[in-house]
Structures are given as C-alpha cells and as structure tokens.
mmCIF file of C-alpha atoms (C1' of nucleotides) in Angstrom:
data_model
loop_
_atom_site.group_PDB
_atom_site.id
_atom_site.type_symbol
_atom_site.label_atom_id
_atom_site.label_comp_id
_atom_site.label_asym_id
_atom_site.label_seq_id
_atom_site.Cartn_x
_atom_site.Cartn_y
_atom_site.Cartn_z
ATOM 1 C CA MET E 1 86.439 139.509 87.610
ATOM 2 C CA ALA E 2 85.900 137.310 90.644
ATOM 3 C CA LEU E 3 86.280 133.564 90.353
ATOM 4 C CA THR E 4 83.336 131.213 90.920
ATOM 5 C CA ILE E 5 83.598 127.953 92.813
ATOM 6 C CA GLY E 6 83.473 126.211 89.433
ATOM 7 C CA ASP E 7 86.510 128.192 88.233
ATOM 8 C CA LEU E 8 88.504 127.093 91.291
ATOM 9 C CA SER E 9 87.235 123.555 90.812
ATOM 10 C CA LYS E 10 88.415 123.384 87.190
ATOM 11 C CA ALA E 11 91.735 125.138 87.812
ATOM 12 C CA THR E 12 92.724 122.724 90.586
ATOM 13 C CA ALA E 13 90.979 119.515 89.455
ATOM 14 C CA THR E 14 88.976 119.566 92.690
ATOM 15 C CA LYS E 15 85.311 118.647 93.041
ATOM 16 C CA VAL E 16 83.052 121.608 93.863
ATOM 17 C CA GLU E 17 81.841 119.676 96.907
ATOM 18 C CA THR E 18 85.424 119.327 98.110
ATOM 19 C CA VAL E 19 86.011 123.086 97.906
ATOM 20 C CA ARG E 20 82.918 123.646 100.064
ATOM 21 C CA TYR E 21 84.151 120.900 102.417
ATOM 22 C CA TYR E 22 87.491 122.726 102.869
ATOM 23 C CA GLU E 23 85.575 125.883 103.678
ATOM 24 C CA ARG E 24 83.415 124.040 106.200
ATOM 25 C CA ILE E 25 86.430 122.652 108.078
ATOM 26 C CA GLY E 26 88.213 126.018 107.989
ATOM 27 C CA LEU E 27 91.027 125.278 105.521
ATOM 28 C CA LEU E 28 89.674 127.869 103.110
ATOM 29 C CA PRO E 29 88.265 131.197 104.376
ATOM 30 C CA LYS E 30 84.559 131.978 103.989
ATOM 31 C CA PRO E 31 84.587 133.920 100.706
ATOM 32 C CA ALA E 32 82.624 137.035 99.706
ATOM 33 C CA ARG E 33 79.220 136.395 98.127
ATOM 34 C CA THR E 34 77.549 137.856 95.034
ATOM 35 C CA GLN E 35 73.992 139.222 95.026
ATOM 36 C CA GLY E 36 72.779 135.756 94.093
ATOM 37 C CA ASN E 37 74.631 134.233 97.084
ATOM 38 C CA TYR E 38 77.357 132.692 94.891
ATOM 39 C CA ARG E 39 80.852 132.347 96.385
ATOM 40 C CA ALA E 40 83.277 134.923 94.894
ATOM 41 C CA TYR E 41 86.994 134.054 95.066
ATOM 42 C CA GLY E 42 90.237 135.868 94.197
ATOM 43 C CA GLN E 43 93.727 134.727 93.183
ATOM 44 C CA ALA E 44 94.766 134.247 96.825
ATOM 45 C CA GLU E 45 92.131 131.578 97.399
ATOM 46 C CA LEU E 46 93.098 129.878 94.137
ATOM 47 C CA GLY E 47 96.707 129.721 95.290
ATOM 48 C CA ARG E 48 95.720 128.421 98.706
ATOM 49 C CA LEU E 49 93.502 125.704 97.239
ATOM 50 C CA SER E 50 96.180 124.709 94.763
ATOM 51 C CA PHE E 51 98.639 124.323 97.648
ATOM 52 C CA ILE E 52 96.189 122.215 99.641
ATOM 53 C CA ARG E 53 95.479 119.885 96.713
ATOM 54 C CA ARG E 54 99.102 119.318 95.795
ATOM 55 C CA ALA E 55 100.150 118.786 99.399
ATOM 56 C CA ARG E 56 97.298 116.249 99.805
ATOM 57 C CA ASP E 57 98.395 114.532 96.612
ATOM 58 C CA LEU E 58 101.884 114.271 98.099
ATOM 59 C CA GLY E 59 100.521 112.346 101.067
ATOM 60 C CA PHE E 60 100.211 115.062 103.735
ATOM 61 C CA SER E 61 97.177 114.915 106.032
ATOM 62 C CA LEU E 62 94.786 117.846 106.287
ATOM 63 C CA ASP E 63 96.225 118.579 109.741
ATOM 64 C CA GLN E 64 99.727 118.721 108.275
ATOM 65 C CA VAL E 65 98.480 120.966 105.469
ATOM 66 C CA ARG E 66 96.884 123.179 108.100
ATOM 67 C CA ALA E 67 100.221 123.433 109.931
ATOM 68 C CA MET E 68 102.100 124.340 106.748
ATOM 69 C CA LEU E 69 99.506 126.952 105.833
ATOM 70 C CA GLY E 70 99.972 128.304 109.343
ATOM 71 C CA LEU E 71 103.636 128.909 108.494
ATOM 72 C CA SER E 72 102.552 131.437 105.906
ATOM 73 C CA ASP E 73 99.509 132.787 107.766
ATOM 74 C CA ASP E 74 101.183 133.609 111.079
ATOM 75 C CA GLN E 75 103.776 136.100 109.901
ATOM 76 C CA ALA E 76 104.268 137.323 113.453
ATOM 77 C CA CYS E 77 104.138 133.944 115.213
ATOM 78 C CA ASP E 78 107.008 132.903 117.459
ATOM 79 C CA CYS E 79 109.973 131.620 115.539
ATOM 80 C CA ALA E 80 110.736 128.595 117.701
ATOM 81 C CA GLY E 81 107.395 126.990 116.860
ATOM 82 C CA ILE E 82 107.637 127.762 113.171
ATOM 83 C CA ASP E 83 111.158 126.406 113.019
ATOM 84 C CA ARG E 84 110.175 123.135 114.678
ATOM 85 C CA ILE E 85 107.185 122.559 112.374
ATOM 86 C CA ALA E 86 109.177 123.475 109.278
ATOM 87 C CA ARG E 87 112.049 121.160 110.222
ATOM 88 C CA GLU E 88 109.655 118.257 110.829
ATOM 89 C CA HIS E 89 108.017 118.744 107.453
ATOM 90 C CA LEU E 90 111.365 119.153 105.741
ATOM 91 C CA GLN E 91 112.497 115.769 107.082
ATOM 92 C CA GLU E 92 109.311 114.138 105.820
ATOM 93 C CA VAL E 93 109.655 115.832 102.434
ATOM 94 C CA GLU E 94 113.220 114.579 102.084
ATOM 95 C CA ARG E 95 112.191 111.036 102.985
ATOM 96 C CA LYS E 96 109.432 111.166 100.381
ATOM 97 C CA ILE E 97 111.815 112.468 97.719
ATOM 98 C CA ALA E 98 114.163 109.557 98.481
ATOM 99 C CA ASP E 99 111.318 107.019 98.252
ATOM 100 C CA LEU E 100 110.011 108.479 94.993
ATOM 101 C CA THR E 101 113.505 108.555 93.516
ATOM 102 C CA ALA E 102 113.883 104.836 94.273
ATOM 103 C CA LEU E 103 110.463 104.182 92.743
ATOM 104 C CA ARG E 104 111.389 106.180 89.644
ATOM 105 C CA ARG E 105 114.556 104.156 89.182
ATOM 106 C CA GLU E 106 112.590 100.902 89.334
ATOM 107 C CA LEU E 107 109.807 102.123 87.043
ATOM 108 C CA THR E 108 112.446 103.169 84.527
ATOM 109 C CA ALA E 109 113.996 99.713 84.777
ATOM 110 C CA VAL E 110 110.597 98.065 84.200
ATOM 111 C CA ILE E 111 110.032 100.193 81.106
ATOM 112 C CA GLN E 112 113.532 99.389 79.852
ATOM 113 C CA SER E 113 113.134 95.634 80.296
ATOM 114 C CA CYS E 114 109.736 95.835 78.607
ATOM 115 C CA ASP E 115 111.431 96.728 75.351
ATOM 116 C CA GLY E 116 112.330 93.127 74.618
ATOM 117 C CA GLY E 117 109.402 90.798 75.306
ATOM 118 C CA THR E 118 108.299 89.846 78.827
ATOM 119 C CA ILE E 119 109.690 91.025 82.142
ATOM 120 C CA ALA E 120 112.435 88.700 83.217
ATOM 121 C CA ASP E 121 112.990 89.934 86.725
ATOM 122 C CA CYS E 122 110.709 92.652 88.105
ATOM 123 C CA ARG E 123 112.190 94.503 91.058
ATOM 124 C CA ILE E 124 109.420 96.992 91.557
ATOM 125 C CA ILE E 125 108.540 95.699 95.023
ATOM 126 C CA GLU E 126 112.158 95.573 96.127
ATOM 127 C CA ALA E 127 112.419 99.276 95.269
ATOM 128 C CA LEU E 128 110.247 100.190 98.230
ATOM 129 C CA GLY E 129 110.824 97.047 100.243
ATOM 130 C CA PRO E 130 111.737 96.798 103.939
ATOM 131 C CA SER E 131 115.423 97.597 103.450
ATOM 132 C CA ALA E 132 114.997 100.507 101.024
ATOM 133 C CA GLY E 133 115.513 104.088 102.078
ATOM 134 C CA ILE E 134 116.597 105.350 105.547
ATOM 135 C CA MET P 1 110.760 81.088 111.840
ATOM 136 C CA ALA P 2 107.543 82.487 110.410
ATOM 137 C CA LEU P 3 106.522 86.057 111.062
ATOM 138 C CA THR P 4 103.367 86.903 113.020
ATOM 139 C CA ILE P 5 100.989 89.683 112.081
ATOM 140 C CA GLY P 6 102.494 91.676 114.944
ATOM 141 C CA ASP P 7 105.987 91.299 113.448
ATOM 142 C CA LEU P 8 104.769 92.698 110.110
ATOM 143 C CA SER P 9 102.918 95.423 111.948
ATOM 144 C CA LYS P 10 106.025 96.570 113.832
ATOM 145 C CA ALA P 11 108.384 96.259 110.859
ATOM 146 C CA THR P 12 106.215 98.451 108.634
ATOM 147 C CA ALA P 13 104.618 100.791 111.212
ATOM 148 C CA THR P 14 101.203 99.459 110.198
ATOM 149 C CA LYS P 15 98.300 98.722 112.540
ATOM 150 C CA VAL P 16 97.484 95.025 112.874
ATOM 151 C CA GLU P 17 93.914 95.861 111.831
ATOM 152 C CA THR P 18 95.215 97.461 108.655
ATOM 153 C CA VAL P 19 97.180 94.351 107.708
ATOM 154 C CA ARG P 20 93.997 92.276 108.092
ATOM 155 C CA TYR P 21 92.134 94.924 106.072
ATOM 156 C CA TYR P 22 94.640 94.596 103.193
ATOM 157 C CA GLU P 23 94.133 90.840 103.270
ATOM 158 C CA ARG P 24 90.354 91.258 103.206
ATOM 159 C CA ILE P 25 90.418 93.480 100.119
ATOM 160 C CA GLY P 26 92.924 91.206 98.381
ATOM 161 C CA LEU P 27 96.060 93.364 98.457
ATOM 162 C CA LEU P 28 97.851 90.809 100.627
ATOM 163 C CA PRO P 29 97.420 87.065 100.004
ATOM 164 C CA LYS P 30 95.656 84.879 102.573
ATOM 165 C CA PRO P 31 98.623 83.593 104.580
ATOM 166 C CA ALA P 32 99.278 80.139 106.007
ATOM 167 C CA ARG P 33 97.974 79.538 109.550
ATOM 168 C CA THR P 34 99.554 77.978 112.605
ATOM 169 C CA GLN P 35 97.862 75.267 114.728
ATOM 170 C CA GLY P 36 96.371 78.028 116.846
ATOM 171 C CA ASN P 37 94.913 79.764 113.742
ATOM 172 C CA TYR P 38 97.508 82.572 113.819
ATOM 173 C CA ARG P 39 98.578 84.109 110.480
ATOM 174 C CA ALA P 40 102.103 82.985 109.472
ATOM 175 C CA TYR P 41 104.005 85.259 107.064
ATOM 176 C CA GLY P 42 107.321 85.085 105.193
ATOM 177 C CA GLN P 43 109.762 87.673 103.841
ATOM 178 C CA ALA P 44 107.775 88.040 100.593
ATOM 179 C CA GLU P 45 104.700 89.290 102.435
ATOM 180 C CA LEU P 46 106.846 91.653 104.494
ATOM 181 C CA GLY P 47 108.263 93.139 101.293
ATOM 182 C CA ARG P 48 104.844 93.409 99.716
ATOM 183 C CA LEU P 49 103.356 95.147 102.751
ATOM 184 C CA SER P 50 106.323 97.491 102.967
ATOM 185 C CA PHE P 51 105.789 98.452 99.334
ATOM 186 C CA ILE P 52 102.071 99.057 99.889
ATOM 187 C CA ARG P 53 102.697 101.287 102.890
ATOM 188 C CA ARG P 54 105.367 103.412 101.250
ATOM 189 C CA ALA P 55 103.371 103.812 98.048
ATOM 190 C CA ARG P 56 100.325 104.864 100.113
ATOM 191 C CA ASP P 57 102.474 107.317 102.049
ATOM 192 C CA LEU P 58 103.593 108.787 98.716
ATOM 193 C CA GLY P 59 99.996 109.495 97.788
ATOM 194 C CA PHE P 60 99.109 106.545 95.552
ATOM 195 C CA SER P 61 95.583 105.132 95.905
ATOM 196 C CA LEU P 62 95.005 101.473 96.777
ATOM 197 C CA ASP P 63 93.878 100.934 93.181
ATOM 198 C CA GLN P 64 97.142 102.385 91.903
ATOM 199 C CA VAL P 65 99.075 100.241 94.374
ATOM 200 C CA ARG P 66 97.139 97.242 93.105
ATOM 201 C CA ALA P 67 98.120 98.140 89.535
ATOM 202 C CA MET P 68 101.782 98.520 90.461
ATOM 203 C CA LEU P 69 101.777 95.218 92.329
ATOM 204 C CA GLY P 70 100.207 93.705 89.224
ATOM 205 C CA LEU P 71 103.299 94.788 87.303
ATOM 206 C CA SER P 72 105.413 92.509 89.424
ATOM 207 C CA ASP P 73 102.859 89.712 89.879
ATOM 208 C CA ASP P 74 102.073 89.136 86.206
ATOM 209 C CA GLN P 75 105.528 88.169 85.011
ATOM 210 C CA ALA P 76 104.015 86.774 81.832
ATOM 211 C CA CYS P 77 101.533 89.598 81.214
ATOM 212 C CA ASP P 78 101.652 91.363 77.881
ATOM 213 C CA CYS P 79 104.335 93.974 77.730
ATOM 214 C CA ALA P 80 102.304 96.725 76.072
ATOM 215 C CA GLY P 81 99.948 96.950 79.055
ATOM 216 C CA ILE P 82 102.732 96.877 81.599
ATOM 217 C CA ASP P 83 104.641 99.494 79.663
ATOM 218 C CA ARG P 84 101.638 101.839 79.567
ATOM 219 C CA ILE P 85 100.923 101.541 83.305
ATOM 220 C CA ALA P 86 104.586 101.964 84.176
ATOM 221 C CA ARG P 87 104.964 105.064 81.993
ATOM 222 C CA GLU P 88 101.864 106.643 83.531
ATOM 223 C CA HIS P 89 103.168 106.031 87.022
ATOM 224 C CA LEU P 90 106.608 107.290 86.064
ATOM 225 C CA GLN P 91 105.117 110.590 84.906
ATOM 226 C CA GLU P 92 103.172 110.892 88.136
ATOM 227 C CA VAL P 93 106.257 110.053 90.197
ATOM 228 C CA GLU P 94 108.300 112.699 88.369
ATOM 229 C CA ARG P 95 105.632 115.324 88.970
ATOM 230 C CA LYS P 96 105.568 114.465 92.665
ATOM 231 C CA ILE P 97 109.348 114.671 92.910
ATOM 232 C CA ALA P 98 109.205 118.138 91.320
ATOM 233 C CA ASP P 99 106.487 119.264 93.747
ATOM 234 C CA LEU P 100 108.374 117.932 96.762
ATOM 235 C CA THR P 101 111.584 119.572 95.588
ATOM 236 C CA ALA P 102 109.808 122.941 95.379
ATOM 237 C CA LEU P 103 108.304 122.359 98.818
ATOM 238 C CA ARG P 104 111.736 121.474 100.224
ATOM 239 C CA ARG P 105 113.187 124.706 98.859
ATOM 240 C CA GLU P 106 110.459 126.782 100.533
ATOM 241 C CA LEU P 107 110.672 124.949 103.845
ATOM 242 C CA THR P 108 114.423 125.501 103.834
ATOM 243 C CA ALA P 109 113.826 129.202 103.181
ATOM 244 C CA VAL P 110 111.379 129.346 106.104
ATOM 245 C CA ILE P 111 113.941 127.744 108.407
ATOM 246 C CA GLN P 112 116.679 130.080 107.132
ATOM 247 C CA SER P 113 114.636 133.230 107.664
ATOM 248 C CA CYS P 114 113.641 132.004 111.106
ATOM 249 C CA ASP P 115 117.249 132.373 112.226
ATOM 250 C CA GLY P 116 116.946 136.123 112.592
ATOM 251 C CA GLY P 117 113.633 137.094 114.181
ATOM 252 C CA THR P 118 110.278 136.841 112.396
ATOM 253 C CA ILE P 119 109.510 135.631 108.895
ATOM 254 C CA ALA P 120 109.566 138.542 106.504
ATOM 255 C CA ASP P 121 108.211 136.951 103.375
ATOM 256 C CA CYS P 122 106.928 133.360 103.380
ATOM 257 C CA ARG P 123 106.372 131.911 99.908
ATOM 258 C CA ILE P 124 105.363 128.407 100.993
ATOM 259 C CA ILE P 125 102.016 128.602 99.177
ATOM 260 C CA GLU P 126 103.664 129.770 95.959
ATOM 261 C CA ALA P 127 105.812 126.613 96.065
ATOM 262 C CA LEU P 128 102.754 124.511 95.204
ATOM 263 C CA GLY P 129 100.607 127.246 93.728
ATOM 264 C CA PRO P 130 98.639 127.156 90.451
ATOM 265 C CA SER P 131 101.563 128.266 88.260
ATOM 266 C CA ALA P 132 104.250 126.158 89.957
ATOM 267 C CA GLY P 133 105.706 123.102 88.244
ATOM 268 C CA ILE P 134 104.814 121.730 84.796
ATOM 269 C "C1'" DA K 1 97.062 77.653 137.031
ATOM 270 C "C1'" DT K 2 96.810 82.198 136.299
ATOM 271 C "C1'" DA K 3 98.343 86.810 134.651
ATOM 272 C "C1'" DG K 4 99.806 89.141 130.750
ATOM 273 C "C1'" DT K 5 100.485 89.563 126.062
ATOM 274 C "C1'" DC K 6 99.586 88.290 121.974
ATOM 275 C "C1'" DC K 7 96.130 86.488 118.338
ATOM 276 C "C1'" DC K 8 91.151 85.640 116.250
ATOM 277 C "C1'" DT K 9 86.404 87.404 114.008
ATOM 278 C "C1'" DG K 10 83.126 90.844 113.366
ATOM 279 C "C1'" DC K 11 81.388 95.263 113.458
ATOM 280 C "C1'" DA K 12 81.160 100.215 114.493
ATOM 281 C "C1'" DG K 13 83.574 104.715 114.111
ATOM 282 C "C1'" DT K 14 86.747 108.331 111.814
ATOM 283 C "C1'" DA K 15 89.029 111.201 108.031
ATOM 284 C "C1'" DA K 16 88.609 112.980 103.759
ATOM 285 C "C1'" DC K 17 86.123 113.228 100.449
ATOM 286 C "C1'" DT K 18 81.964 112.354 96.959
ATOM 287 C "C1'" DA K 19 77.335 111.989 95.401
ATOM 288 C "C1'" DC K 20 72.720 113.034 95.394
ATOM 289 C "C1'" DA K 21 68.135 115.598 96.540
ATOM 290 C "C1'" DG K 22 65.602 119.589 96.296
ATOM 291 C "C1'" DG K 23 65.807 124.048 95.008
ATOM 292 C "C1'" DG K 24 67.598 128.996 93.476
ATOM 293 C "C1'" DT K 25 70.413 132.046 89.812
ATOM 294 C "C1'" DC K 26 71.551 133.586 85.393
ATOM 295 C "C1'" DA K 27 72.855 134.080 80.371
ATOM 296 C "C1'" DA K 28 71.180 132.788 75.758
ATOM 297 C "C1'" DG K 29 67.864 131.742 72.460
ATOM 298 C "C1'" DA K 30 62.815 130.995 70.477
ATOM 299 C "C1'" DT V 1 59.012 137.170 77.839
ATOM 300 C "C1'" DC V 2 59.805 132.826 79.067
ATOM 301 C "C1'" DT V 3 62.143 128.790 79.188
ATOM 302 C "C1'" DT V 4 66.050 125.775 78.766
ATOM 303 C "C1'" DG V 5 70.467 124.535 80.303
ATOM 304 C "C1'" DA V 6 74.415 125.191 82.951
ATOM 305 C "C1'" DC V 7 75.716 126.701 86.933
ATOM 306 C "C1'" DC V 8 75.148 127.742 92.048
ATOM 307 C "C1'" DC V 9 73.029 126.938 97.018
ATOM 308 C "C1'" DT V 10 72.251 123.937 101.572
ATOM 309 C "C1'" DG V 11 71.912 119.635 103.674
ATOM 310 C "C1'" DT V 12 72.540 114.863 104.145
ATOM 311 C "C1'" DA V 13 73.900 110.264 103.025
ATOM 312 C "C1'" DG V 14 77.409 107.212 100.945
ATOM 313 C "C1'" DT V 15 82.517 105.735 99.848
ATOM 314 C "C1'" DT V 16 87.536 104.888 100.645
ATOM 315 C "C1'" DA V 17 90.964 103.661 103.596
ATOM 316 C "C1'" DC V 18 91.730 102.860 107.571
ATOM 317 C "C1'" DT V 19 91.156 102.485 113.087
ATOM 318 C "C1'" DG V 20 89.158 101.016 117.373
ATOM 319 C "C1'" DC V 21 86.589 98.225 120.256
ATOM 320 C "C1'" DA V 22 84.026 93.854 122.046
ATOM 321 C "C1'" DG V 23 84.137 89.273 123.120
ATOM 322 C "C1'" DG V 24 86.839 85.426 123.089
ATOM 323 C "C1'" DG V 25 90.927 82.011 122.170
ATOM 324 C "C1'" DA V 26 96.311 80.965 122.191
ATOM 325 C "C1'" DC V 27 100.884 81.200 124.244
ATOM 326 C "C1'" DT V 28 104.543 82.464 127.603
ATOM 327 C "C1'" DA V 29 106.399 83.085 132.068
ATOM 328 C "C1'" DT V 30 106.046 82.921 136.860
#
DNA sequence: ATAGTCCCTGCAGTAACTACAGGGTCAAGA
DNA sequence: TCTTGACCCTGTAGTTACTGCAGGGACTAT
C-alpha cells in the first residue's frame, strides 16, 4: 500500500539519497516508518517530490521551490504576501517561457539546415544572446 | 573599445569570479590581455557568455551548454551528430515549455483567487505533479 | 601622489546534490 | 532453516557550479 523511498525515487527519477536530503532540509515532511524503520510514503509526498524535481529542472532554487510550496501549504496565510510571491514567480516563469521559445526556434532551424549537408550559418548563440528577450 | 571583465559581468548579471571560472573550465576562450594584464573581450564573447547564462538559468547543465555551444562552434562537424544533439535538446526544451506553461496557469489562478480573501483551493503542486505533462 | 575603483591569481566556502562505508530488513529459493 | 540478493538505514565525504575573500597590481581623478 505505502510507497517506499525506492518507489518515489523511480517515479520521479530522483536518487534515493536526494529524497533523504530533501527530508533533512525540510522540503519533504518526515514520513511514517514501518516496523523495520523503512520510510513509508503516500501519494501526497509523491506529488510534492514530483513538483520539487520539475521546478528544480526548470531552474528554480530550493528556496524558490520552498516559497512556491508555501503557497499551497499556507491555505490561511495573508493574501498580500501570497500575491507578491506568486506575481514574482509568474514574471520569472514568463521570462523563461520566452527564452525557451527563442531557443526552440533556433534548435528547429539548426535541425532544418542539417537536412542538406553542413550547417551554413548557425544562429544558436544569437538566439539567447545579449539582445534576445526582454 | 574592448570590453573588460566587469563590462561582461554587468551586461550579463554574472559575477566576475564566475566569468573567470567559465574561462578556467574552457567554456569561454582565453581572451586577449591588455598591457596591464587585464582581460580584453569583444562582442562574440559577450554573446557567448549571455547564451551560457540564459541556458543555465533555464536548467541546462554546463555539459549540456558545452554541447550546444559545440553545435555552433563546429561548423564543419558531421551533420548526423549535430542533428541528434539538437533533436534531444529540442525535446527537452519542449517539455520545459509545457511544464512552465502549466506552472504559469496555476500561478495565475493563485493570484486570481487571492483577489477575494484567502485561497480556497491551491493546485500549484498538481501543476507539476507526477501525472502532469507528457 | 594618493584615494578609490577596478583588475589579477589562488584558494577556501556554499548550495545542491551524489557516492560510499558499514550495517540492518525482508522476500525467495535451495 | 538459512542464505543470497535487493532493498533500506545512518553518517560522512566527495562533486558541480558557483561565490567570496586575501593579498597585491593597474588606472583614474583630484
């Protein structure tokens, strides 16, 4: 019934040691234990870990992840604070979407030009260069 | 005329130490030096550093950045290899765009619901949960 | 010429993992 | 039953990607 640390590890492509590390720094709650002192998780922890991993993969720091998790943890927290944090993260998310969209366009162009021999004029760096975005 | 390490640092919001670090590990070329042994950069290095920083911010590892820079460095490299790397990165970029889009939707919902009192039902974790995307 | 702001090298410290070492738990098979 | 293999435990040391000094030189403006 309950999920082991190995189940969470496989489901989220996270090292077992990393799951324990997140517990140690307080990002994941201390889970229930079995008779044999094994960690026993539920679906909630799986969801939380999945969120952490994907947010990390998207370039958010653990402190930022902590703040976003706080948005869902503190149901009764004051709205002004939540609103500010959410707006900050939304701006960053939109900037990242814009950057990735530019990168996608250039990667597509590279693949296109690869069809016929060697790359004549690679613009992959220009895609995220100093004048791109913003 | 030439750019100092401080100019690059300011233009790309990168610590001076980090620029030197990228040079040390070979991500940035060893630049020309002035009489006083100061590093002297051009626009090409500025573009390259800008690319590195944005790619890092988007969650790519330095090894992945190195591979992407290789795409543009090796103009004469065989097309099959370039095509494979580019397609892999394109898939990853598209997954990240999908994740960020889901995250944007949930952050927007949080901000919306904040308008009238406390958050009733925050689904921010579900946005990047185990069944989201793909 | 001297104060302030930059630059240099080299090395130590931090964040976020990641990899053992040394040992316990548990299901399956001889 | 017992033992083999795959998993789990704690604790600690190493890695990646920066980041922050220390100690000293270069350049600019008063």
